[in-house]
PDB file of C-alpha atoms in Angstrom:
ATOM      1  CA  LYS A   1       4.794   9.704   6.868  1.00 66.00           C
ATOM      2  CA  ALA A   2       3.243   8.941  10.364  1.00 78.00           C
ATOM      3  CA  GLY A   3       0.525   6.683  10.064  1.00 92.00           C
ATOM      4  CA  VAL A   4      -2.812   6.979  11.537  1.00 95.00           C
ATOM      5  CA  THR A   5      -2.927   7.408  15.380  1.00 96.00           C
ATOM      6  CA  GLN A   6      -5.679   6.758  17.791  1.00 97.00           C
ATOM      7  CA  THR A   7      -5.981   7.798  21.461  1.00 97.00           C
ATOM      8  CA  PRO A   8      -6.340   6.199  23.788  1.00 97.00           C
ATOM      9  CA  ARG A   9      -5.464   2.788  23.132  1.00 96.00           C
ATOM     10  CA  TYR A  10      -7.269   1.065  25.945  1.00 97.00           C
ATOM     11  CA  LEU A  11     -10.236   2.608  28.166  1.00 96.00           C
ATOM     12  CA  ILE A  12     -12.154   1.263  30.612  1.00 98.00           C
ATOM     13  CA  LYS A  13     -15.914   2.857  31.334  1.00 98.00           C
ATOM     14  CA  THR A  14     -18.885   2.231  33.254  1.00 98.00           C
ATOM     15  CA  ARG A  15     -22.513   1.720  31.874  1.00 98.00           C
ATOM     16  CA  GLY A  16     -24.307   5.048  31.485  1.00 98.00           C
ATOM     17  CA  GLN A  17     -21.030   7.110  31.123  1.00 98.00           C
ATOM     18  CA  GLN A  18     -19.633   8.796  27.808  1.00 98.00           C
ATOM     19  CA  VAL A  19     -16.627   8.523  25.992  1.00 98.00           C
ATOM     20  CA  THR A  20     -14.495  10.496  23.376  1.00 98.00           C
ATOM     21  CA  LEU A  21     -12.005   8.628  21.093  1.00 98.00           C
ATOM     22  CA  SER A  22      -9.604  10.642  19.037  1.00 98.00           C
ATOM     23  CA  CYS A  23      -8.151   9.916  15.550  1.00 98.00           C
ATOM     24  CA  SER A  24      -5.389  11.745  13.660  1.00 97.00           C
ATOM     25  CA  PRO A  25      -5.335  10.692  10.127  1.00 96.00           C
ATOM     26  CA  ILE A  26      -2.287  10.475   7.796  1.00 94.00           C
ATOM     27  CA  SER A  27      -0.963  13.805   7.017  1.00 92.00           C
ATOM     28  CA  GLY A  28      -2.959  15.119   3.772  1.00 89.00           C
ATOM     29  CA  HIS A  29      -5.890  12.505   4.323  1.00 90.00           C
ATOM     30  CA  ARG A  30      -8.948  14.509   4.332  1.00 90.00           C
ATOM     31  CA  SER A  31     -11.429  11.448   4.801  1.00 90.00           C
ATOM     32  CA  VAL A  32     -11.716   9.968   8.228  1.00 94.00           C
ATOM     33  CA  SER A  33     -14.124   6.808   8.824  1.00 94.00           C
ATOM     34  CA  TRP A  34     -14.657   4.917  12.209  1.00 97.00           C
ATOM     35  CA  TYR A  35     -15.374   1.080  12.392  1.00 96.00           C
ATOM     36  CA  GLN A  36     -16.593  -0.866  15.268  1.00 97.00           C
ATOM     37  CA  GLN A  37     -15.417  -4.467  15.639  1.00 97.00           C
ATOM     38  CA  THR A  38     -17.013  -6.998  18.033  1.00 96.00           C
ATOM     39  CA  PRO A  39     -16.676 -10.830  17.894  1.00 92.00           C
ATOM     40  CA  GLY A  40     -20.488 -11.074  17.354  1.00 90.00           C
ATOM     41  CA  GLN A  41     -21.161  -8.223  14.586  1.00 92.00           C
ATOM     42  CA  GLY A  42     -17.462  -8.065  12.931  1.00 94.00           C
ATOM     43  CA  LEU A  43     -16.550  -4.878  11.620  1.00 95.00           C
ATOM     44  CA  GLN A  44     -19.260  -2.317  10.924  1.00 96.00           C
ATOM     45  CA  PHE A  45     -19.232   1.124   9.468  1.00 94.00           C
ATOM     46  CA  LEU A  46     -20.035   3.757  11.988  1.00 96.00           C
ATOM     47  CA  PHE A  47     -19.607   7.080  10.006  1.00 93.00           C
ATOM     48  CA  GLU A  48     -17.217   8.919   7.684  1.00 92.00           C
ATOM     49  CA  TYR A  49     -16.286  12.445   7.760  1.00 93.00           C
ATOM     50  CA  PHE A  50     -14.737  14.794   4.814  1.00 90.00           C
ATOM     51  CA  SER A  51     -13.845  18.273   5.346  1.00 90.00           C
ATOM     52  CA  GLU A  52     -15.540  18.635   8.722  1.00 94.00           C
ATOM     53  CA  THR A  53     -18.948  17.267   7.292  1.00 93.00           C
ATOM     54  CA  GLN A  54     -20.329  13.780   7.851  1.00 93.00           C
ATOM     55  CA  ARG A  55     -20.740  12.297   4.245  1.00 88.00           C
ATOM     56  CA  ASN A  56     -21.993   8.704   5.314  1.00 87.00           C
ATOM     57  CA  LYS A  57     -23.584   7.121   8.378  1.00 91.00           C
ATOM     58  CA  GLY A  58     -23.976   3.707   9.113  1.00 92.00           C
ATOM     59  CA  ASN A  59     -27.037   1.866  10.990  1.00 93.00           C
ATOM     60  CA  PHE A  60     -25.936   2.750  14.684  1.00 96.00           C
ATOM     61  CA  PRO A  61     -28.121   4.794  17.210  1.00 96.00           C
ATOM     62  CA  GLY A  62     -27.705   8.414  17.971  1.00 96.00           C
ATOM     63  CA  ARG A  63     -25.607   7.809  21.124  1.00 97.00           C
ATOM     64  CA  PHE A  64     -22.881   7.416  18.753  1.00 98.00           C
ATOM     65  CA  SER A  65     -21.742  10.724  17.167  1.00 97.00           C
ATOM     66  CA  GLY A  66     -18.664  12.148  15.475  1.00 97.00           C
ATOM     67  CA  ARG A  67     -16.886  15.225  14.403  1.00 97.00           C
ATOM     68  CA  GLN A  68     -14.003  16.455  12.339  1.00 97.00           C
ATOM     69  CA  PHE A  69     -11.860  19.409  12.691  1.00 97.00           C
ATOM     70  CA  SER A  70     -10.137  21.800  10.276  1.00 96.00           C
ATOM     71  CA  ASN A  71      -6.926  19.663  10.657  1.00 94.00           C
ATOM     72  CA  SER A  72      -8.789  16.501   9.745  1.00 94.00           C
ATOM     73  CA  ARG A  73      -8.483  15.074  12.790  1.00 97.00           C
ATOM     74  CA  SER A  74     -11.626  13.366  14.213  1.00 98.00           C
ATOM     75  CA  GLU A  75     -13.315  12.545  17.348  1.00 98.00           C
ATOM     76  CA  MET A  76     -16.224  10.078  18.000  1.00 98.00           C
ATOM     77  CA  ASN A  77     -18.271  10.066  20.948  1.00 98.00           C
ATOM     78  CA  VAL A  78     -20.564   7.471  22.712  1.00 98.00           C
ATOM     79  CA  SER A  79     -23.041   8.524  25.226  1.00 96.00           C
ATOM     80  CA  THR A  80     -24.997   6.307  27.925  1.00 97.00           C
ATOM     81  CA  LEU A  81     -22.564   3.652  27.399  1.00 98.00           C
ATOM     82  CA  GLU A  82     -23.892   0.143  27.428  1.00 97.00           C
ATOM     83  CA  LEU A  83     -22.206  -3.210  27.929  1.00 97.00           C
ATOM     84  CA  GLY A  84     -22.788  -3.939  24.282  1.00 96.00           C
ATOM     85  CA  ASP A  85     -20.569  -1.128  23.158  1.00 97.00           C
ATOM     86  CA  SER A  86     -17.466  -2.839  24.231  1.00 98.00           C
ATOM     87  CA  ALA A  87     -15.749  -3.425  20.931  1.00 97.00           C
ATOM     88  CA  LEU A  88     -12.352  -2.297  19.230  1.00 96.00           C
ATOM     89  CA  TYR A  89     -13.102   1.185  17.522  1.00 97.00           C
ATOM     90  CA  LEU A  90     -11.030   1.428  14.364  1.00 96.00           C
ATOM     91  CA  CYS A  91     -10.481   4.702  12.560  1.00 96.00           C
ATOM     92  CA  ALA A  92      -9.368   4.880   8.897  1.00 93.00           C
ATOM     93  CA  SER A  93      -8.203   7.622   6.715  1.00 92.00           C
ATOM     94  CA  ARG A  94      -8.149   7.995   3.109  1.00 87.00           C
ATOM     95  CA  GLU A  95      -6.784  10.749   0.632  1.00 80.00           C
ATOM     96  CA  SER A  96     -10.097  11.435  -1.081  1.00 66.00           C
ATOM     97  CA  GLY A  97     -10.107  12.680  -4.413  1.00 59.00           C
ATOM     98  CA  GLY A  98      -7.170  11.027  -5.635  1.00 53.00           C
ATOM     99  CA  VAL A  99      -7.060   7.758  -7.946  1.00 53.00           C
ATOM    100  CA  SER A 100      -6.539   5.706  -4.872  1.00 58.00           C
ATOM    101  CA  TYR A 101      -9.179   4.052  -2.900  1.00 69.00           C
ATOM    102  CA  GLU A 102      -6.904   2.720  -0.091  1.00 77.00           C
ATOM    103  CA  GLN A 103      -8.124   3.267   3.427  1.00 83.00           C
ATOM    104  CA  TYR A 104      -5.221   3.102   6.122  1.00 89.00           C
ATOM    105  CA  PHE A 105      -6.246   2.136   9.545  1.00 92.00           C
ATOM    106  CA  GLY A 106      -5.002   3.156  13.059  1.00 94.00           C
ATOM    107  CA  PRO A 107      -4.082   0.965  15.875  1.00 93.00           C
ATOM    108  CA  GLY A 108      -7.695   1.138  17.412  1.00 95.00           C
ATOM    109  CA  THR A 109      -9.233   1.828  20.821  1.00 97.00           C
ATOM    110  CA  ARG A 110     -10.176  -1.091  22.813  1.00 96.00           C
ATOM    111  CA  LEU A 111     -13.171   0.078  24.940  1.00 98.00           C
ATOM    112  CA  THR A 112     -14.349  -2.023  27.726  1.00 98.00           C
ATOM    113  CA  VAL A 113     -17.758  -1.049  29.180  1.00 98.00           C
ATOM    114  CA  THR A 114     -18.381  -2.678  32.848  1.00 97.00           C
TER     115      THR A 114
ATOM    116  CA  ALA B   1     -26.423  -3.355  -0.545  1.00 83.00           C
ATOM    117  CA  GLN B   2     -22.959  -4.923  -0.564  1.00 89.00           C
ATOM    118  CA  LYS B   3     -22.204  -8.250   1.066  1.00 95.00           C
ATOM    119  CA  ILE B   4     -18.993 -10.161   1.416  1.00 97.00           C
ATOM    120  CA  THR B   5     -18.780 -13.717   2.260  1.00 97.00           C
ATOM    121  CA  GLN B   6     -15.694 -15.684   3.706  1.00 97.00           C
ATOM    122  CA  THR B   7     -16.351 -19.346   4.008  1.00 96.00           C
ATOM    123  CA  GLN B   8     -13.036 -20.192   5.856  1.00 96.00           C
ATOM    124  CA  PRO B   9     -13.037 -19.472   9.339  1.00 95.00           C
ATOM    125  CA  GLY B  10      -9.843 -20.903   9.818  1.00 96.00           C
ATOM    126  CA  MET B  11      -6.715 -22.233   7.993  1.00 96.00           C
ATOM    127  CA  PHE B  12      -3.678 -23.983   8.986  1.00 97.00           C
ATOM    128  CA  VAL B  13      -0.655 -24.000   6.233  1.00 97.00           C
ATOM    129  CA  GLN B  14       2.959 -25.113   6.401  1.00 97.00           C
ATOM    130  CA  GLU B  15       5.471 -22.362   6.313  1.00 97.00           C
ATOM    131  CA  LYS B  16       6.638 -21.749   2.584  1.00 97.00           C
ATOM    132  CA  GLU B  17       3.782 -22.871   1.206  1.00 97.00           C
ATOM    133  CA  ALA B  18       1.561 -20.865  -0.736  1.00 97.00           C
ATOM    134  CA  VAL B  19      -2.244 -20.314   0.537  1.00 97.00           C
ATOM    135  CA  THR B  20      -5.446 -19.022  -1.015  1.00 98.00           C
ATOM    136  CA  LEU B  21      -7.902 -17.279   1.052  1.00 98.00           C
ATOM    137  CA  ASP B  22     -11.490 -17.232  -0.540  1.00 98.00           C
ATOM    138  CA  CYS B  23     -13.793 -14.287  -0.867  1.00 98.00           C
ATOM    139  CA  THR B  24     -16.888 -13.906  -2.862  1.00 98.00           C
ATOM    140  CA  TYR B  25     -18.827 -10.934  -3.130  1.00 97.00           C
ATOM    141  CA  ASP B  26     -22.285  -9.463  -3.982  1.00 96.00           C
ATOM    142  CA  THR B  27     -23.095  -6.033  -5.197  1.00 92.00           C
ATOM    143  CA  SER B  28     -25.427  -3.993  -7.638  1.00 89.00           C
ATOM    144  CA  ASP B  29     -23.158  -1.133  -7.725  1.00 86.00           C
ATOM    145  CA  PRO B  30     -21.742  -0.730 -11.261  1.00 86.00           C
ATOM    146  CA  SER B  31     -18.169  -0.107 -10.139  1.00 87.00           C
ATOM    147  CA  TYR B  32     -16.351  -1.187  -6.998  1.00 90.00           C
ATOM    148  CA  GLY B  33     -13.114  -1.859  -5.210  1.00 90.00           C
ATOM    149  CA  LEU B  34     -12.047  -5.006  -3.365  1.00 93.00           C
ATOM    150  CA  PHE B  35      -9.541  -4.968  -0.562  1.00 93.00           C
ATOM    151  CA  TRP B  36      -7.770  -7.399   1.715  1.00 96.00           C
ATOM    152  CA  TYR B  37      -6.582  -6.296   5.227  1.00 95.00           C
ATOM    153  CA  LYS B  38      -4.526  -8.291   7.506  1.00 97.00           C
ATOM    154  CA  GLN B  39      -5.157  -8.049  11.319  1.00 96.00           C
ATOM    155  CA  PRO B  40      -2.389  -9.415  13.553  1.00 95.00           C
ATOM    156  CA  SER B  41      -3.270 -10.064  17.317  1.00 91.00           C
ATOM    157  CA  SER B  42      -2.329  -6.455  18.063  1.00 88.00           C
ATOM    158  CA  GLY B  43      -5.671  -5.254  16.368  1.00 88.00           C
ATOM    159  CA  GLU B  44      -4.515  -2.989  13.695  1.00 88.00           C
ATOM    160  CA  MET B  45      -5.865  -3.357  10.134  1.00 92.00           C
ATOM    161  CA  ILE B  46      -2.838  -3.536   7.542  1.00 92.00           C
ATOM    162  CA  PHE B  47      -3.970  -2.933   4.108  1.00 91.00           C
ATOM    163  CA  LEU B  48      -2.689  -5.581   1.773  1.00 94.00           C
ATOM    164  CA  ILE B  49      -4.033  -5.198  -1.750  1.00 93.00           C
ATOM    165  CA  TYR B  50      -6.574  -3.429  -3.852  1.00 91.00           C
ATOM    166  CA  GLN B  51      -8.506  -4.164  -6.954  1.00 92.00           C
ATOM    167  CA  GLY B  52     -10.864  -2.027  -9.078  1.00 89.00           C
ATOM    168  CA  SER B  53     -13.487  -3.713 -10.838  1.00 90.00           C
ATOM    169  CA  TYR B  54     -12.568  -2.305 -14.005  1.00 89.00           C
ATOM    170  CA  ASP B  55      -8.974  -3.350 -13.691  1.00 88.00           C
ATOM    171  CA  GLN B  56      -8.176  -5.926 -16.318  1.00 87.00           C
ATOM    172  CA  GLN B  57      -5.272  -7.378 -14.761  1.00 92.00           C
ATOM    173  CA  ASN B  58      -4.906  -8.860 -11.109  1.00 94.00           C
ATOM    174  CA  ALA B  59      -3.333  -6.811  -8.689  1.00 93.00           C
ATOM    175  CA  THR B  60      -0.098  -7.972  -7.178  1.00 94.00           C
ATOM    176  CA  GLU B  61       1.922  -6.342  -4.284  1.00 93.00           C
ATOM    177  CA  GLY B  62       4.872  -8.557  -3.301  1.00 96.00           C
ATOM    178  CA  ARG B  63       4.089 -12.062  -2.064  1.00 97.00           C
ATOM    179  CA  TYR B  64       0.298 -10.913  -2.433  1.00 97.00           C
ATOM    180  CA  SER B  65      -1.900 -11.156  -5.473  1.00 97.00           C
ATOM    181  CA  LEU B  66      -5.445 -10.947  -5.951  1.00 97.00           C
ATOM    182  CA  ASN B  67      -7.123 -13.513  -8.037  1.00 96.00           C
ATOM    183  CA  PHE B  68     -10.165 -11.585  -9.232  1.00 96.00           C
ATOM    184  CA  GLN B  69     -12.796 -13.324 -11.320  1.00 96.00           C
ATOM    185  CA  LYS B  70     -15.535 -11.090 -12.046  1.00 94.00           C
ATOM    186  CA  ALA B  71     -17.983 -13.205 -13.777  1.00 94.00           C
ATOM    187  CA  ARG B  72     -17.988 -15.548 -10.479  1.00 95.00           C
ATOM    188  CA  LYS B  73     -17.920 -12.442  -8.234  1.00 96.00           C
ATOM    189  CA  SER B  74     -14.793 -13.692  -6.487  1.00 97.00           C
ATOM    190  CA  ALA B  75     -11.642 -11.930  -5.156  1.00 97.00           C
ATOM    191  CA  ASN B  76      -9.219 -14.461  -3.582  1.00 98.00           C
ATOM    192  CA  LEU B  77      -6.132 -13.671  -2.000  1.00 98.00           C
ATOM    193  CA  VAL B  78      -2.808 -15.690  -2.747  1.00 98.00           C
ATOM    194  CA  ILE B  79      -0.028 -15.375  -0.501  1.00 97.00           C
ATOM    195  CA  SER B  80       3.063 -16.999  -2.094  1.00 95.00           C
ATOM    196  CA  ALA B  81       5.630 -18.855   0.101  1.00 94.00           C
ATOM    197  CA  SER B  82       4.076 -18.089   3.495  1.00 96.00           C
ATOM    198  CA  GLN B  83       6.023 -17.140   6.522  1.00 97.00           C
ATOM    199  CA  LEU B  84       5.430 -17.248  10.468  1.00 97.00           C
ATOM    200  CA  GLY B  85       4.650 -13.313  10.340  1.00 96.00           C
ATOM    201  CA  ASP B  86       1.790 -14.201   8.058  1.00 97.00           C
ATOM    202  CA  SER B  87      -0.242 -15.920  10.786  1.00 97.00           C
ATOM    203  CA  ALA B  88      -3.163 -13.282  11.539  1.00 98.00           C
ATOM    204  CA  MET B  89      -6.901 -12.583  10.519  1.00 97.00           C
ATOM    205  CA  TYR B  90      -7.469 -11.696   7.193  1.00 98.00           C
ATOM    206  CA  PHE B  91     -10.605  -9.616   5.961  1.00 97.00           C
ATOM    207  CA  CYS B  92     -11.807  -9.215   2.607  1.00 97.00           C
ATOM    208  CA  ALA B  93     -13.915  -6.095   2.003  1.00 94.00           C
ATOM    209  CA  MET B  94     -15.408  -4.011  -0.599  1.00 92.00           C
ATOM    210  CA  SER B  95     -16.635  -0.397  -1.218  1.00 88.00           C
ATOM    211  CA  PRO B  96     -18.324   1.307  -4.192  1.00 83.00           C
ATOM    212  CA  ALA B  97     -16.279   3.101  -6.256  1.00 72.00           C
ATOM    213  CA  ASP B  98     -18.079   6.505  -6.025  1.00 68.00           C
ATOM    214  CA  PHE B  99     -16.291   9.261  -4.664  1.00 60.00           C
ATOM    215  CA  GLY B 100     -17.787  10.497  -1.641  1.00 60.00           C
ATOM    216  CA  ASN B 101     -19.261   6.900  -0.920  1.00 64.00           C
ATOM    217  CA  GLU B 102     -16.250   4.682   0.032  1.00 71.00           C
ATOM    218  CA  LYS B 103     -17.319   3.025   3.222  1.00 85.00           C
ATOM    219  CA  LEU B 104     -15.967  -0.581   3.485  1.00 89.00           C
ATOM    220  CA  THR B 105     -18.115  -3.454   3.771  1.00 93.00           C
ATOM    221  CA  PHE B 106     -16.136  -6.490   5.689  1.00 95.00           C
ATOM    222  CA  GLY B 107     -16.455 -10.326   5.614  1.00 97.00           C
ATOM    223  CA  THR B 108     -16.376 -12.194   8.750  1.00 96.00           C
ATOM    224  CA  GLY B 109     -12.641 -13.043   8.234  1.00 97.00           C
ATOM    225  CA  THR B 110     -10.385 -15.863   8.040  1.00 98.00           C
ATOM    226  CA  ARG B 111      -7.790 -16.810  10.476  1.00 97.00           C
ATOM    227  CA  LEU B 112      -4.704 -18.014   9.052  1.00 98.00           C
ATOM    228  CA  THR B 113      -2.128 -19.968  11.032  1.00 98.00           C
ATOM    229  CA  ILE B 114       1.411 -20.852   9.583  1.00 97.00           C
ATOM    230  CA  ILE B 115       2.771 -23.930  11.204  1.00 97.00           C
ATOM    231  CA  PRO B 116       6.582 -24.148  11.044  1.00 95.00           C
TER     232      PRO B 116
END
């Protein structure tokens, strides 16, 4: 099976712009979660989608949003970018509903805001 | 709320030696899962091992084993016969074991360097 894929891998944006990141989960996985990783805050949970519905949400401002499509692919959007949004954004997929709680991560999108 | 503590920011270990990475946790959830991930410099988080809170036996996956001591709330990762390719950041994480609520809470990580 192919792993979790994320596009783009690298992105440079300017303050005030918006950005959309994409994540394709492992085939058959219906749960997709997003995490932000920064040197200062470490790894933080953003949100999780399951069957096109947001099921969990972390403690991030409304500028961070996401959605999931019927094929389980997910996108996250950050509007009005701030310098502090510079981070590695990781997507993880999980089979959900099965006995395994393992989450498999993609390679991440490294976002730099200038 | 769940909390993971990793007290070793960095470790240097001689190749072929065994290494133990410490992890303690705190949670009020009745059941939960504990994870270890490896993050090489490329950035991808690689799943290593999982332990359920009700599992009686310690989890093992090849050279990785999880030393689970529930009373002490610890979930240390043991890597046997370390290799140069084991050099990476290692994160301990946990999640509630409730279906539909599996968000991961991560520790701050341990940077492991294997010395030839």
